[in-house]
Amino acid sequence: MHRSLPALMLLAACGTQAPAPTPAPADDGWTPRQLKQLADLRLQEGAFGDPTNRFAGDARAIELGRTWFYDEALSPGGFSCASCHKPELHFTDALPLAVAAGTAGRHTPTIEGIQQGPWFFWDGRADSLWAQAMGPVESDVEMDSDRTFVAHVIREQYAAAYEEVFGPLPQAVREGDLPARARPDAGRPEGELHQAWLGMTETQRKAVTEVFVNVSKAIGAFELLAVPQPAPFDAFVDAVLTGDPSGGGHLSDEAVDGLRLFIGDANCVSCHLGPFFTDRAFHNLGLPEPGSSDFGRTTGASRLLASEFNCQGPWSDATSCEELRFLNPDFDDFKAAFKTPPLRNVTKTAPYMHFGGLQALDDVLEFYSELPSEPWTGHRELTLQPLHLDEAQRSSLVAFLTSLESGVRPEVLPVQAVAEAPAEP
Amino acid sequence: MMRLWMAAVALAACGGSQESHEGHQGHEGHDMAKAEAPMQAEPLVREVKTQAGLYTVSFAAEPTTPGMGDLFSVSATVVDKYGNPVETGEVLLNARMPHHNHGMETDPLMDPGACDDDGDNCRHEGGVWKAEGFKLHMPGEWTVTIEVTGALGHDRTSFVYDMR
Ligand SMILES: [Cu+2]
């Protein structure tokens, strides 16, 4: 597989030349604009960083993060991140709504192809992977754990490994004189967890939060690695960009038809753009969600601004937070808008949408064909018009999306799974 | 820093205003867009006159060709019709997608310029006004609006920028 980028550089150079008459493309040819679109969608090399997380890229922290991502001991009920983000399902769970300690209000999103940020969760209520990782731990319908429980587990099972990476465990945690479970719980101030939290000293609360932040930063550093691997589509693009308009046979004719629709008449690329096929922005699609009261990004933006774990908060390692600084929580189109999901491996992560209500990709394409429902609040993204795709077109789009399939990176699988994996034939 | 607020109603009014034909970009490039769009977005750099002809504005993004969904800064160098730089008063810069009826998802900040110790009497030397926090989060036509209130009075202009 070609992974070098000379073609991209050539392409960039063309952009600076004087406009030349555009030759009409042959039937199987690609216009300069299409070539640019293909280059934009190709997977890029390079690792992702996180200025808010000083352990990003730290090999020991990443290894701990890998352990903790899969560690069911971090919650009293035996749930881990991987209970819902199952690596064999590309870090999803095949359920409409996430089910762990309870049933969550939204569908489990993949963690593949979300590394660009700047926003995390369907509603963007976190602005770093580590801050995102904290949410499910303390959600009573997800892992139903709490930072104090986590601090106990670290002290009892991981003290040496923790201290090697993050420095000494805070005194208050080392002493272990803490309630078994406690966390701030604004939603239930009279509840046991919140009351236990109020019963702790300020020093204890800070110590427990520090450990929880470090554990989350390790998990965040690990999740930065969960980028999709190159897919047949990328080999296709490489071939096209190096002068073979047929794409080296990496895509079937039907998939190429789907690709042309995707970047052409169907204009999926309007929002599904870049190497992970997402604009990283929020849109209200007007999905069929009778009875919904989910305000999506509107709530997410306010919660982010109020969070002590945001980029500007005391636990962040960032020196500047431009995205947060200019975030406008009152942006009207945030109402009932949700983050555009990445599309690599989308064929393996049904069901779909933030509410998990569309069973198959064909249902998604049928939705975009007809736009049969109206938003429960706000207004539908105006760029959306019914696509009226026929069966052959829908099938070609699915064929194209199938060309985005790739295997999960071995470095984000659980350690024992890699060890036990049968040798390649 | 002053928050930029422009009423949607006022903005809608300029949605129909003409695209500037005084841009730094040649027309060839733009006409070509009809037949086959250029491969790269154009630089977001324009020189425009305000509607009543009171002011001329040199608008430029930094970087000049912003990436989709990336934050960028803008500057507007404003001179009145007699060639005097507009150093005091008010200049408002904004962008929206009239066909989608939405603005930017960010809340840009206008640089106050050089002010006295109380933050008053701010002056924008050379008529250079800057704003941070612009973001064009979708491909398509964006209308950049510029409102100037200077010694000659209030005037406005807008131009279309094709984000791709
Ligand atoms: Cu739009």
PDB file of N, CA, C and O in Angstrom, chain A residues 66-99:
ATOM      1  N   ARG A  66      -4.428   1.859  28.636  1.00  0.00           N
ATOM      2  CA  ARG A  66      -4.940   0.658  27.971  1.00  0.00           C
ATOM      3  C   ARG A  66      -5.462  -0.335  29.011  1.00  0.00           C
ATOM      4  O   ARG A  66      -6.546  -0.902  28.857  1.00  0.00           O
ATOM      5  N   THR A  67      -4.708  -0.514  30.070  1.00  0.00           N
ATOM      6  CA  THR A  67      -5.143  -1.415  31.139  1.00  0.00           C
ATOM      7  C   THR A  67      -6.456  -0.924  31.741  1.00  0.00           C
ATOM      8  O   THR A  67      -7.412  -1.699  31.911  1.00  0.00           O
ATOM      9  N   TRP A  68      -6.515   0.364  32.052  1.00  0.00           N
ATOM     10  CA  TRP A  68      -7.692   0.895  32.746  1.00  0.00           C
ATOM     11  C   TRP A  68      -8.915   0.970  31.841  1.00  0.00           C
ATOM     12  O   TRP A  68     -10.042   0.845  32.309  1.00  0.00           O
ATOM     13  N   PHE A  69      -8.705   1.197  30.553  1.00  0.00           N
ATOM     14  CA  PHE A  69      -9.837   1.227  29.623  1.00  0.00           C
ATOM     15  C   PHE A  69     -10.611  -0.099  29.696  1.00  0.00           C
ATOM     16  O   PHE A  69     -11.838  -0.122  29.601  1.00  0.00           O
ATOM     17  N   TYR A  70      -9.856  -1.175  29.877  1.00  0.00           N
ATOM     18  CA  TYR A  70     -10.482  -2.501  29.880  1.00  0.00           C
ATOM     19  C   TYR A  70     -10.723  -3.051  31.287  1.00  0.00           C
ATOM     20  O   TYR A  70     -11.163  -4.186  31.442  1.00  0.00           O
ATOM     21  N   ASP A  71     -10.417  -2.265  32.327  1.00  0.00           N
ATOM     22  CA  ASP A  71     -10.433  -2.812  33.688  1.00  0.00           C
ATOM     23  C   ASP A  71     -11.808  -2.673  34.335  1.00  0.00           C
ATOM     24  O   ASP A  71     -12.234  -1.572  34.695  1.00  0.00           O
ATOM     25  N   GLU A  72     -12.478  -3.793  34.528  1.00  0.00           N
ATOM     26  CA  GLU A  72     -13.806  -3.783  35.137  1.00  0.00           C
ATOM     27  C   GLU A  72     -13.754  -3.506  36.630  1.00  0.00           C
ATOM     28  O   GLU A  72     -14.787  -3.258  37.262  1.00  0.00           O
ATOM     29  N   ALA A  73     -12.547  -3.555  37.205  1.00  0.00           N
ATOM     30  CA  ALA A  73     -12.422  -3.278  38.643  1.00  0.00           C
ATOM     31  C   ALA A  73     -12.643  -1.808  38.969  1.00  0.00           C
ATOM     32  O   ALA A  73     -12.813  -1.452  40.136  1.00  0.00           O
ATOM     33  N   LEU A  74     -12.642  -0.960  37.947  1.00  0.00           N
ATOM     34  CA  LEU A  74     -12.790   0.474  38.223  1.00  0.00           C
ATOM     35  C   LEU A  74     -14.227   0.869  38.555  1.00  0.00           C
ATOM     36  O   LEU A  74     -14.501   2.028  38.830  1.00  0.00           O
ATOM     37  N   SER A  75     -15.149  -0.062  38.491  1.00  0.00           N
ATOM     38  CA  SER A  75     -16.520   0.249  38.914  1.00  0.00           C
ATOM     39  C   SER A  75     -17.047  -0.868  39.801  1.00  0.00           C
ATOM     40  O   SER A  75     -16.697  -2.038  39.607  1.00  0.00           O
ATOM     41  N   PRO A  76     -17.883  -0.512  40.765  1.00  0.00           N
ATOM     42  CA  PRO A  76     -18.410  -1.522  41.691  1.00  0.00           C
ATOM     43  C   PRO A  76     -19.202  -2.609  40.974  1.00  0.00           C
ATOM     44  O   PRO A  76     -19.200  -3.769  41.394  1.00  0.00           O
ATOM     45  N   GLY A  77     -19.867  -2.256  39.884  1.00  0.00           N
ATOM     46  CA  GLY A  77     -20.704  -3.223  39.189  1.00  0.00           C
ATOM     47  C   GLY A  77     -19.956  -4.030  38.135  1.00  0.00           C
ATOM     48  O   GLY A  77     -20.566  -4.841  37.417  1.00  0.00           O
ATOM     49  N   GLY A  78     -18.653  -3.824  37.996  1.00  0.00           N
ATOM     50  CA  GLY A  78     -17.877  -4.603  37.037  1.00  0.00           C
ATOM     51  C   GLY A  78     -17.982  -4.115  35.601  1.00  0.00           C
ATOM     52  O   GLY A  78     -17.857  -4.899  34.651  1.00  0.00           O
ATOM     53  N   PHE A  79     -18.183  -2.816  35.439  1.00  0.00           N
ATOM     54  CA  PHE A  79     -18.210  -2.255  34.082  1.00  0.00           C
ATOM     55  C   PHE A  79     -16.906  -1.528  33.789  1.00  0.00           C
ATOM     56  O   PHE A  79     -16.318  -0.915  34.678  1.00  0.00           O
ATOM     57  N   SER A  80     -16.492  -1.605  32.547  1.00  0.00           N
ATOM     58  CA  SER A  80     -15.322  -0.837  32.113  1.00  0.00           C
ATOM     59  C   SER A  80     -15.742   0.028  30.933  1.00  0.00           C
ATOM     60  O   SER A  80     -16.874  -0.080  30.439  1.00  0.00           O
ATOM     61  N   CYS A  81     -14.837   0.843  30.448  1.00  0.00           N
ATOM     62  CA  CYS A  81     -15.113   1.612  29.220  1.00  0.00           C
ATOM     63  C   CYS A  81     -15.526   0.648  28.106  1.00  0.00           C
ATOM     64  O   CYS A  81     -16.410   0.932  27.300  1.00  0.00           O
ATOM     65  N   ALA A  82     -14.823  -0.517  28.094  1.00  0.00           N
ATOM     66  CA  ALA A  82     -15.021  -1.478  27.013  1.00  0.00           C
ATOM     67  C   ALA A  82     -16.338  -2.245  27.133  1.00  0.00           C
ATOM     68  O   ALA A  82     -16.696  -2.997  26.231  1.00  0.00           O
ATOM     69  N   SER A  83     -17.071  -2.061  28.242  1.00  0.00           N
ATOM     70  CA  SER A  83     -18.377  -2.712  28.334  1.00  0.00           C
ATOM     71  C   SER A  83     -19.291  -2.193  27.227  1.00  0.00           C
ATOM     72  O   SER A  83     -20.139  -2.925  26.716  1.00  0.00           O
ATOM     73  N   CYS A  84     -19.131  -0.920  26.895  1.00  0.00           N
ATOM     74  CA  CYS A  84     -19.915  -0.345  25.794  1.00  0.00           C
ATOM     75  C   CYS A  84     -19.045  -0.116  24.554  1.00  0.00           C
ATOM     76  O   CYS A  84     -19.508  -0.323  23.434  1.00  0.00           O
ATOM     77  N   HIS A  85     -17.818   0.318  24.759  1.00  0.00           N
ATOM     78  CA  HIS A  85     -16.911   0.545  23.625  1.00  0.00           C
ATOM     79  C   HIS A  85     -16.143  -0.749  23.359  1.00  0.00           C
ATOM     80  O   HIS A  85     -14.976  -0.883  23.731  1.00  0.00           O
ATOM     81  N   LYS A  86     -16.836  -1.695  22.716  1.00  0.00           N
ATOM     82  CA  LYS A  86     -16.264  -3.028  22.504  1.00  0.00           C
ATOM     83  C   LYS A  86     -15.343  -3.004  21.285  1.00  0.00           C
ATOM     84  O   LYS A  86     -15.782  -2.662  20.191  1.00  0.00           O
ATOM     85  N   PRO A  87     -14.087  -3.390  21.480  1.00  0.00           N
ATOM     86  CA  PRO A  87     -13.146  -3.301  20.348  1.00  0.00           C
ATOM     87  C   PRO A  87     -13.576  -4.167  19.166  1.00  0.00           C
ATOM     88  O   PRO A  87     -13.352  -3.791  18.011  1.00  0.00           O
ATOM     89  N   GLU A  88     -14.234  -5.313  19.446  1.00  0.00           N
ATOM     90  CA  GLU A  88     -14.639  -6.178  18.338  1.00  0.00           C
ATOM     91  C   GLU A  88     -15.762  -5.554  17.517  1.00  0.00           C
ATOM     92  O   GLU A  88     -16.051  -5.999  16.404  1.00  0.00           O
ATOM     93  N   LEU A  89     -16.406  -4.528  18.052  1.00  0.00           N
ATOM     94  CA  LEU A  89     -17.445  -3.802  17.305  1.00  0.00           C
ATOM     95  C   LEU A  89     -16.978  -2.378  17.012  1.00  0.00           C
ATOM     96  O   LEU A  89     -17.771  -1.444  16.967  1.00  0.00           O
ATOM     97  N   HIS A  90     -15.669  -2.220  16.838  1.00  0.00           N
ATOM     98  CA  HIS A  90     -15.095  -0.897  16.584  1.00  0.00           C
ATOM     99  C   HIS A  90     -15.522   0.098  17.653  1.00  0.00           C
ATOM    100  O   HIS A  90     -15.912   1.221  17.362  1.00  0.00           O
ATOM    101  N   PHE A  91     -15.470  -0.394  18.876  1.00  0.00           N
ATOM    102  CA  PHE A  91     -15.715   0.448  20.055  1.00  0.00           C
ATOM    103  C   PHE A  91     -17.146   0.962  20.124  1.00  0.00           C
ATOM    104  O   PHE A  91     -17.400   2.067  20.591  1.00  0.00           O
ATOM    105  N   THR A  92     -18.071   0.141  19.624  1.00  0.00           N
ATOM    106  CA  THR A  92     -19.495   0.419  19.852  1.00  0.00           C
ATOM    107  C   THR A  92     -20.094  -0.845  20.470  1.00  0.00           C
ATOM    108  O   THR A  92     -19.368  -1.786  20.819  1.00  0.00           O
ATOM    109  N   ASP A  93     -21.434  -0.881  20.599  1.00  0.00           N
ATOM    110  CA  ASP A  93     -22.045  -1.994  21.340  1.00  0.00           C
ATOM    111  C   ASP A  93     -23.241  -2.626  20.637  1.00  0.00           C
ATOM    112  O   ASP A  93     -23.906  -3.482  21.214  1.00  0.00           O
ATOM    113  N   ALA A  94     -23.547  -2.201  19.441  1.00  0.00           N
ATOM    114  CA  ALA A  94     -24.648  -2.776  18.650  1.00  0.00           C
ATOM    115  C   ALA A  94     -26.024  -2.545  19.274  1.00  0.00           C
ATOM    116  O   ALA A  94     -27.005  -3.160  18.866  1.00  0.00           O
ATOM    117  N   LEU A  95     -26.095  -1.661  20.260  1.00  0.00           N
ATOM    118  CA  LEU A  95     -27.378  -1.377  20.900  1.00  0.00           C
ATOM    119  C   LEU A  95     -27.852   0.023  20.510  1.00  0.00           C
ATOM    120  O   LEU A  95     -27.031   0.905  20.270  1.00  0.00           O
ATOM    121  N   PRO A  96     -29.173   0.230  20.490  1.00  0.00           N
ATOM    122  CA  PRO A  96     -29.651   1.591  20.206  1.00  0.00           C
ATOM    123  C   PRO A  96     -29.138   2.581  21.258  1.00  0.00           C
ATOM    124  O   PRO A  96     -28.543   3.596  20.919  1.00  0.00           O
ATOM    125  N   LEU A  97     -29.378   2.277  22.517  1.00  0.00           N
ATOM    126  CA  LEU A  97     -28.903   3.119  23.615  1.00  0.00           C
ATOM    127  C   LEU A  97     -27.925   2.295  24.453  1.00  0.00           C
ATOM    128  O   LEU A  97     -28.097   1.081  24.621  1.00  0.00           O
ATOM    129  N   ALA A  98     -26.916   2.964  24.980  1.00  0.00           N
ATOM    130  CA  ALA A  98     -25.912   2.269  25.784  1.00  0.00           C
ATOM    131  C   ALA A  98     -26.569   1.631  27.003  1.00  0.00           C
ATOM    132  O   ALA A  98     -27.396   2.247  27.663  1.00  0.00           O
ATOM    133  N   VAL A  99     -26.206   0.383  27.283  1.00  0.00           N
ATOM    134  CA  VAL A  99     -26.710  -0.311  28.468  1.00  0.00           C
ATOM    135  C   VAL A  99     -25.525  -0.800  29.280  1.00  0.00           C
ATOM    136  O   VAL A  99     -24.694  -1.569  28.787  1.00  0.00           O
TER     137      VAL A  99
END
